[in-house]
Amino acid sequence: MKQRAAMAIATSLSPKVIIADEPTSALDVVVQRQVMQTLGRLQDGLGAAVVLIGHDMGLVAQFADVVGVMYAGKIVEIGPVRRMIEAPKHPYTRLLVDSLPGIKVKQALTGIPGLPPPLIDLPPGCSFSPRCPYAFERCGHEVPQPQEVGPGQLAACHLYPEHSALPPMPERMSDTEGQL
Ligand code: SF4
Protein backbone atom coordinates (compact mmCIF):
# COMPACT_ATOMS: atom_id res chain seq x y z
CA MET A 1 0.00 0.00 0.00
CA LYS A 2 2.90 2.36 0.73
CA GLN A 3 4.25 1.75 -2.76
CA ARG A 4 0.87 2.54 -4.28
CA ALA A 5 0.51 5.72 -2.19
CA ALA A 6 4.01 6.77 -3.27
CA MET A 7 3.04 6.18 -6.90
CA ALA A 8 -0.13 8.27 -6.51
CA ILE A 9 1.90 11.16 -5.03
CA ALA A 10 4.64 10.85 -7.64
CA THR A 11 2.24 10.85 -10.59
CA SER A 12 -0.23 13.49 -9.38
CA LEU A 13 1.46 16.21 -11.49
CA SER A 14 1.48 14.10 -14.67
CA PRO A 15 5.26 13.73 -14.99
CA LYS A 16 6.88 12.96 -18.32
CA VAL A 17 9.47 10.74 -16.64
CA ILE A 18 8.91 8.41 -13.69
CA ILE A 19 11.99 7.14 -11.86
CA ALA A 20 11.06 3.94 -10.04
CA ASP A 21 13.94 2.94 -7.78
CA GLU A 22 13.46 -0.65 -6.55
CA PRO A 23 9.65 -0.16 -6.54
CA THR A 24 8.96 -3.74 -5.49
CA SER A 25 11.77 -4.50 -3.05
CA ALA A 26 10.67 -6.58 -0.05
CA LEU A 27 7.33 -7.45 -1.69
CA ASP A 28 6.15 -10.96 -2.41
CA VAL A 29 5.76 -11.88 -6.07
CA VAL A 30 1.96 -11.46 -6.10
CA VAL A 31 2.05 -7.90 -4.75
CA GLN A 32 5.12 -7.26 -6.89
CA ARG A 33 3.10 -8.07 -9.98
CA GLN A 34 0.22 -5.83 -8.85
CA VAL A 35 2.58 -2.93 -8.24
CA MET A 36 4.21 -3.35 -11.64
CA GLN A 37 0.82 -3.57 -13.35
CA THR A 38 -0.20 -0.36 -11.61
CA LEU A 39 3.02 1.27 -12.78
CA GLY A 40 2.38 0.03 -16.31
CA ARG A 41 -1.14 1.48 -16.32
CA LEU A 42 0.17 4.80 -15.06
CA GLN A 43 2.81 4.78 -17.76
CA ASP A 44 0.22 4.14 -20.46
CA GLY A 45 -2.22 6.68 -19.03
CA LEU A 46 0.35 9.46 -18.69
CA GLY A 47 2.38 8.60 -21.77
CA ALA A 48 5.41 8.88 -19.49
CA ALA A 49 8.80 7.21 -19.75
CA VAL A 50 9.70 4.97 -16.79
CA VAL A 51 13.26 4.54 -15.60
CA LEU A 52 13.16 1.34 -13.56
CA ILE A 53 16.11 0.81 -11.24
CA GLY A 54 16.57 -2.61 -9.71
CA HIS A 55 18.56 -5.77 -9.16
CA ASP A 56 15.85 -8.19 -10.25
CA MET A 57 16.73 -9.09 -13.84
CA GLY A 58 13.58 -11.20 -14.16
CA LEU A 59 11.37 -8.26 -13.27
CA VAL A 60 13.33 -5.94 -15.53
CA ALA A 61 13.01 -8.43 -18.40
CA GLN A 62 9.22 -8.39 -18.06
CA PHE A 63 8.79 -4.64 -17.80
CA ALA A 64 11.55 -2.84 -19.68
CA ASP A 65 12.09 -2.17 -23.39
CA VAL A 66 15.74 -1.17 -23.03
CA VAL A 67 18.10 -2.33 -20.28
CA GLY A 68 21.26 -0.64 -19.08
CA VAL A 69 23.52 -2.71 -16.81
CA MET A 70 25.63 -0.73 -14.35
CA TYR A 71 28.80 -1.82 -12.59
CA ALA A 72 30.85 0.33 -10.21
CA GLY A 73 28.81 3.42 -11.07
CA LYS A 74 29.00 3.14 -14.86
CA ILE A 75 26.79 1.65 -17.55
CA VAL A 76 28.78 -1.28 -18.95
CA GLU A 77 26.15 -2.53 -21.39
CA ILE A 78 22.90 -1.19 -22.81
CA GLY A 79 20.50 -2.58 -25.37
CA PRO A 80 17.05 -3.93 -26.19
CA VAL A 81 15.84 -6.19 -23.39
CA ARG A 82 15.55 -9.35 -25.48
CA ARG A 83 19.08 -9.10 -26.82
CA MET A 84 20.42 -8.33 -23.36
CA ILE A 85 18.88 -11.49 -21.93
CA GLU A 86 19.44 -13.82 -24.90
CA ALA A 87 22.75 -12.50 -26.22
CA PRO A 88 24.50 -10.39 -23.57
CA LYS A 89 27.89 -9.13 -24.71
CA HIS A 90 29.44 -7.89 -21.48
CA PRO A 91 30.77 -10.57 -19.10
CA TYR A 92 29.02 -8.95 -16.13
CA THR A 93 25.65 -9.02 -17.91
CA ARG A 94 26.29 -12.66 -18.83
CA LEU A 95 26.98 -13.57 -15.21
CA LEU A 96 23.91 -11.67 -14.01
CA VAL A 97 21.70 -13.52 -16.48
CA ASP A 98 23.31 -16.84 -15.51
CA SER A 99 22.49 -16.18 -11.86
CA LEU A 100 18.75 -16.31 -12.64
CA PRO A 101 16.92 -19.58 -12.00
CA GLY A 102 15.46 -21.09 -15.17
CA ILE A 103 12.45 -23.37 -15.53
CA LYS A 104 13.61 -25.25 -18.65
CA VAL A 105 16.99 -26.56 -17.51
CA LYS A 106 17.71 -27.72 -13.99
CA GLN A 107 21.14 -26.46 -12.97
CA ALA A 108 23.04 -25.12 -10.00
CA LEU A 109 22.78 -21.37 -9.59
CA THR A 110 26.07 -19.55 -9.85
CA GLY A 111 27.21 -16.42 -8.12
CA ILE A 112 29.84 -13.91 -9.18
CA PRO A 113 33.11 -14.34 -7.28
CA GLY A 114 34.39 -11.48 -5.16
CA LEU A 115 32.80 -8.18 -4.20
CA PRO A 116 32.09 -4.93 -6.04
CA PRO A 117 34.91 -2.41 -5.52
CA PRO A 118 34.47 0.69 -3.35
CA LEU A 119 33.63 3.64 -5.64
CA ILE A 120 36.37 5.77 -4.05
CA ASP A 121 39.03 3.15 -4.78
CA LEU A 122 38.32 1.61 -8.17
CA PRO A 123 40.85 -0.82 -9.62
CA PRO A 124 42.88 0.45 -12.60
CA GLY A 125 41.62 -0.33 -16.08
CA CYS A 126 38.31 -2.13 -16.24
CA SER A 127 36.56 -1.97 -12.86
CA PHE A 128 35.23 -5.49 -13.37
CA SER A 129 38.64 -7.02 -14.13
CA PRO A 130 39.34 -8.50 -10.64
CA ARG A 131 36.10 -10.54 -10.93
CA CYS A 132 35.95 -11.15 -14.67
CA PRO A 133 36.68 -14.69 -15.89
CA TYR A 134 37.59 -13.23 -19.33
CA ALA A 135 40.09 -10.65 -18.06
CA PHE A 136 43.38 -10.38 -19.91
CA GLU A 137 46.41 -8.14 -19.67
CA ARG A 138 44.91 -5.04 -21.32
CA CYS A 139 41.96 -5.03 -18.90
CA GLY A 140 44.24 -4.25 -15.96
CA HIS A 141 45.39 -0.84 -17.22
CA GLU A 142 43.01 0.48 -19.87
CA VAL A 143 39.44 1.61 -19.19
CA PRO A 144 37.15 0.11 -21.86
CA GLN A 145 34.94 2.54 -23.75
CA PRO A 146 31.38 1.78 -24.87
CA GLN A 147 31.21 0.50 -28.44
CA GLU A 148 28.49 -0.87 -30.67
CA VAL A 149 28.27 -4.65 -30.41
CA GLY A 150 24.88 -5.25 -32.05
CA PRO A 151 21.75 -3.45 -33.24
CA GLY A 152 21.08 -0.81 -30.59
CA GLN A 153 23.48 -2.59 -28.21
CA LEU A 154 26.61 -1.05 -26.68
CA ALA A 155 29.14 -2.70 -24.38
CA ALA A 156 32.26 -1.38 -22.65
CA CYS A 157 34.60 -4.34 -22.92
CA HIS A 158 37.98 -5.01 -24.53
CA LEU A 159 36.73 -8.29 -26.01
CA TYR A 160 35.22 -6.19 -28.81
CA PRO A 161 35.47 -5.55 -31.70
CA GLU A 162 37.81 -8.58 -31.97
CA HIS A 163 34.94 -10.91 -31.06
CA SER A 164 31.48 -10.72 -32.57
CA ALA A 165 29.87 -12.45 -29.60
CA LEU A 166 30.84 -13.30 -26.05
CA PRO A 167 33.13 -16.37 -26.23
CA PRO A 168 32.25 -19.50 -24.20
CA MET A 169 32.71 -18.93 -20.50
CA PRO A 170 36.27 -19.74 -19.37
CA GLU A 171 36.65 -22.00 -16.38
CA ARG A 172 35.11 -20.18 -13.45
CA MET A 173 37.09 -19.04 -10.48
CA SER A 174 36.60 -21.42 -7.59
CA ASP A 175 35.13 -18.92 -5.10
CA THR A 176 31.53 -18.36 -6.18
CA GLU A 177 30.34 -16.91 -2.90
CA GLY A 178 30.15 -13.44 -4.34
CA GLN A 179 27.72 -10.58 -4.55
CA LEU A 180 26.17 -8.99 -7.60
S1 SF4 B 1 37.28 -5.30 -20.36
FE1 SF4 B 1 38.29 -7.18 -19.73
S2 SF4 B 1 37.91 -7.35 -17.52
FE2 SF4 B 1 36.47 -5.84 -18.35
S3 SF4 B 1 34.64 -7.00 -18.75
FE3 SF4 B 1 35.81 -6.97 -20.67
S4 SF4 B 1 37.10 -8.83 -20.61
FE4 SF4 B 1 36.30 -8.50 -18.54
CSV table of C-alpha atoms and ligand atoms in Angstrom, one decimal:
chain,number,residue,atom,x,y,z
A,1,MET,CA,0.0,0.0,0.0
A,2,LYS,CA,2.9,2.4,0.7
A,3,GLN,CA,4.3,1.7,-2.8
A,4,ARG,CA,0.9,2.5,-4.3
A,5,ALA,CA,0.5,5.7,-2.2
A,6,ALA,CA,4.0,6.8,-3.3
A,7,MET,CA,3.0,6.2,-6.9
A,8,ALA,CA,-0.1,8.3,-6.5
A,9,ILE,CA,1.9,11.2,-5.0
A,10,ALA,CA,4.6,10.8,-7.6
A,11,THR,CA,2.2,10.8,-10.6
A,12,SER,CA,-0.2,13.5,-9.4
A,13,LEU,CA,1.5,16.2,-11.5
A,14,SER,CA,1.5,14.1,-14.7
A,15,PRO,CA,5.3,13.7,-15.0
A,16,LYS,CA,6.9,13.0,-18.3
A,17,VAL,CA,9.5,10.7,-16.6
A,18,ILE,CA,8.9,8.4,-13.7
A,19,ILE,CA,12.0,7.1,-11.9
A,20,ALA,CA,11.1,3.9,-10.0
A,21,ASP,CA,13.9,2.9,-7.8
A,22,GLU,CA,13.5,-0.6,-6.5
A,23,PRO,CA,9.7,-0.2,-6.5
A,24,THR,CA,9.0,-3.7,-5.5
A,25,SER,CA,11.8,-4.5,-3.0
A,26,ALA,CA,10.7,-6.6,0.0
A,27,LEU,CA,7.3,-7.5,-1.7
A,28,ASP,CA,6.1,-11.0,-2.4
A,29,VAL,CA,5.8,-11.9,-6.1
A,30,VAL,CA,2.0,-11.5,-6.1
A,31,VAL,CA,2.0,-7.9,-4.7
A,32,GLN,CA,5.1,-7.3,-6.9
A,33,ARG,CA,3.1,-8.1,-10.0
A,34,GLN,CA,0.2,-5.8,-8.9
A,35,VAL,CA,2.6,-2.9,-8.2
A,36,MET,CA,4.2,-3.4,-11.6
A,37,GLN,CA,0.8,-3.6,-13.4
A,38,THR,CA,-0.2,-0.4,-11.6
A,39,LEU,CA,3.0,1.3,-12.8
A,40,GLY,CA,2.4,0.0,-16.3
A,41,ARG,CA,-1.1,1.5,-16.3
A,42,LEU,CA,0.2,4.8,-15.1
A,43,GLN,CA,2.8,4.8,-17.8
A,44,ASP,CA,0.2,4.1,-20.5
A,45,GLY,CA,-2.2,6.7,-19.0
A,46,LEU,CA,0.4,9.5,-18.7
A,47,GLY,CA,2.4,8.6,-21.8
A,48,ALA,CA,5.4,8.9,-19.5
A,49,ALA,CA,8.8,7.2,-19.8
A,50,VAL,CA,9.7,5.0,-16.8
A,51,VAL,CA,13.3,4.5,-15.6
A,52,LEU,CA,13.2,1.3,-13.6
A,53,ILE,CA,16.1,0.8,-11.2
A,54,GLY,CA,16.6,-2.6,-9.7
A,55,HIS,CA,18.6,-5.8,-9.2
A,56,ASP,CA,15.9,-8.2,-10.2
A,57,MET,CA,16.7,-9.1,-13.8
A,58,GLY,CA,13.6,-11.2,-14.2
A,59,LEU,CA,11.4,-8.3,-13.3
A,60,VAL,CA,13.3,-5.9,-15.5
A,61,ALA,CA,13.0,-8.4,-18.4
A,62,GLN,CA,9.2,-8.4,-18.1
A,63,PHE,CA,8.8,-4.6,-17.8
A,64,ALA,CA,11.6,-2.8,-19.7
A,65,ASP,CA,12.1,-2.2,-23.4
A,66,VAL,CA,15.7,-1.2,-23.0
A,67,VAL,CA,18.1,-2.3,-20.3
A,68,GLY,CA,21.3,-0.6,-19.1
A,69,VAL,CA,23.5,-2.7,-16.8
A,70,MET,CA,25.6,-0.7,-14.3
A,71,TYR,CA,28.8,-1.8,-12.6
A,72,ALA,CA,30.9,0.3,-10.2
A,73,GLY,CA,28.8,3.4,-11.1
A,74,LYS,CA,29.0,3.1,-14.9
A,75,ILE,CA,26.8,1.7,-17.5
A,76,VAL,CA,28.8,-1.3,-18.9
A,77,GLU,CA,26.1,-2.5,-21.4
A,78,ILE,CA,22.9,-1.2,-22.8
A,79,GLY,CA,20.5,-2.6,-25.4
A,80,PRO,CA,17.0,-3.9,-26.2
A,81,VAL,CA,15.8,-6.2,-23.4
A,82,ARG,CA,15.5,-9.3,-25.5
A,83,ARG,CA,19.1,-9.1,-26.8
A,84,MET,CA,20.4,-8.3,-23.4
A,85,ILE,CA,18.9,-11.5,-21.9
A,86,GLU,CA,19.4,-13.8,-24.9
A,87,ALA,CA,22.7,-12.5,-26.2
A,88,PRO,CA,24.5,-10.4,-23.6
A,89,LYS,CA,27.9,-9.1,-24.7
A,90,HIS,CA,29.4,-7.9,-21.5
A,91,PRO,CA,30.8,-10.6,-19.1
A,92,TYR,CA,29.0,-8.9,-16.1
A,93,THR,CA,25.7,-9.0,-17.9
A,94,ARG,CA,26.3,-12.7,-18.8
A,95,LEU,CA,27.0,-13.6,-15.2
A,96,LEU,CA,23.9,-11.7,-14.0
A,97,VAL,CA,21.7,-13.5,-16.5
A,98,ASP,CA,23.3,-16.8,-15.5
A,99,SER,CA,22.5,-16.2,-11.9
A,100,LEU,CA,18.7,-16.3,-12.6
A,101,PRO,CA,16.9,-19.6,-12.0
A,102,GLY,CA,15.5,-21.1,-15.2
A,103,ILE,CA,12.4,-23.4,-15.5
A,104,LYS,CA,13.6,-25.3,-18.7
A,105,VAL,CA,17.0,-26.6,-17.5
A,106,LYS,CA,17.7,-27.7,-14.0
A,107,GLN,CA,21.1,-26.5,-13.0
A,108,ALA,CA,23.0,-25.1,-10.0
A,109,LEU,CA,22.8,-21.4,-9.6
A,110,THR,CA,26.1,-19.6,-9.9
A,111,GLY,CA,27.2,-16.4,-8.1
A,112,ILE,CA,29.8,-13.9,-9.2
A,113,PRO,CA,33.1,-14.3,-7.3
A,114,GLY,CA,34.4,-11.5,-5.2
A,115,LEU,CA,32.8,-8.2,-4.2
A,116,PRO,CA,32.1,-4.9,-6.0
A,117,PRO,CA,34.9,-2.4,-5.5
A,118,PRO,CA,34.5,0.7,-3.3
A,119,LEU,CA,33.6,3.6,-5.6
A,120,ILE,CA,36.4,5.8,-4.1
A,121,ASP,CA,39.0,3.1,-4.8
A,122,LEU,CA,38.3,1.6,-8.2
A,123,PRO,CA,40.8,-0.8,-9.6
A,124,PRO,CA,42.9,0.5,-12.6
A,125,GLY,CA,41.6,-0.3,-16.1
A,126,CYS,CA,38.3,-2.1,-16.2
A,127,SER,CA,36.6,-2.0,-12.9
A,128,PHE,CA,35.2,-5.5,-13.4
A,129,SER,CA,38.6,-7.0,-14.1
A,130,PRO,CA,39.3,-8.5,-10.6
A,131,ARG,CA,36.1,-10.5,-10.9
A,132,CYS,CA,36.0,-11.1,-14.7
A,133,PRO,CA,36.7,-14.7,-15.9
A,134,TYR,CA,37.6,-13.2,-19.3
A,135,ALA,CA,40.1,-10.6,-18.1
A,136,PHE,CA,43.4,-10.4,-19.9
A,137,GLU,CA,46.4,-8.1,-19.7
A,138,ARG,CA,44.9,-5.0,-21.3
A,139,CYS,CA,42.0,-5.0,-18.9
A,140,GLY,CA,44.2,-4.2,-16.0
A,141,HIS,CA,45.4,-0.8,-17.2
A,142,GLU,CA,43.0,0.5,-19.9
A,143,VAL,CA,39.4,1.6,-19.2
A,144,PRO,CA,37.2,0.1,-21.9
A,145,GLN,CA,34.9,2.5,-23.8
A,146,PRO,CA,31.4,1.8,-24.9
A,147,GLN,CA,31.2,0.5,-28.4
A,148,GLU,CA,28.5,-0.9,-30.7
A,149,VAL,CA,28.3,-4.6,-30.4
A,150,GLY,CA,24.9,-5.2,-32.0
A,151,PRO,CA,21.7,-3.4,-33.2
A,152,GLY,CA,21.1,-0.8,-30.6
A,153,GLN,CA,23.5,-2.6,-28.2
A,154,LEU,CA,26.6,-1.0,-26.7
A,155,ALA,CA,29.1,-2.7,-24.4
A,156,ALA,CA,32.3,-1.4,-22.6
A,157,CYS,CA,34.6,-4.3,-22.9
A,158,HIS,CA,38.0,-5.0,-24.5
A,159,LEU,CA,36.7,-8.3,-26.0
A,160,TYR,CA,35.2,-6.2,-28.8
A,161,PRO,CA,35.5,-5.6,-31.7
A,162,GLU,CA,37.8,-8.6,-32.0
A,163,HIS,CA,34.9,-10.9,-31.1
A,164,SER,CA,31.5,-10.7,-32.6
A,165,ALA,CA,29.9,-12.5,-29.6
A,166,LEU,CA,30.8,-13.3,-26.1
A,167,PRO,CA,33.1,-16.4,-26.2
A,168,PRO,CA,32.3,-19.5,-24.2
A,169,MET,CA,32.7,-18.9,-20.5
A,170,PRO,CA,36.3,-19.7,-19.4
A,171,GLU,CA,36.7,-22.0,-16.4
A,172,ARG,CA,35.1,-20.2,-13.5
A,173,MET,CA,37.1,-19.0,-10.5
A,174,SER,CA,36.6,-21.4,-7.6
A,175,ASP,CA,35.1,-18.9,-5.1
A,176,THR,CA,31.5,-18.4,-6.2
A,177,GLU,CA,30.3,-16.9,-2.9
A,178,GLY,CA,30.2,-13.4,-4.3
A,179,GLN,CA,27.7,-10.6,-4.5
A,180,LEU,CA,26.2,-9.0,-7.6
B,1,SF4,S1,37.3,-5.3,-20.4
B,1,SF4,FE1,38.3,-7.2,-19.7
B,1,SF4,S2,37.9,-7.4,-17.5
B,1,SF4,FE2,36.5,-5.8,-18.4
B,1,SF4,S3,34.6,-7.0,-18.8
B,1,SF4,FE3,35.8,-7.0,-20.7
B,1,SF4,S4,37.1,-8.8,-20.6
B,1,SF4,FE4,36.3,-8.5,-18.5
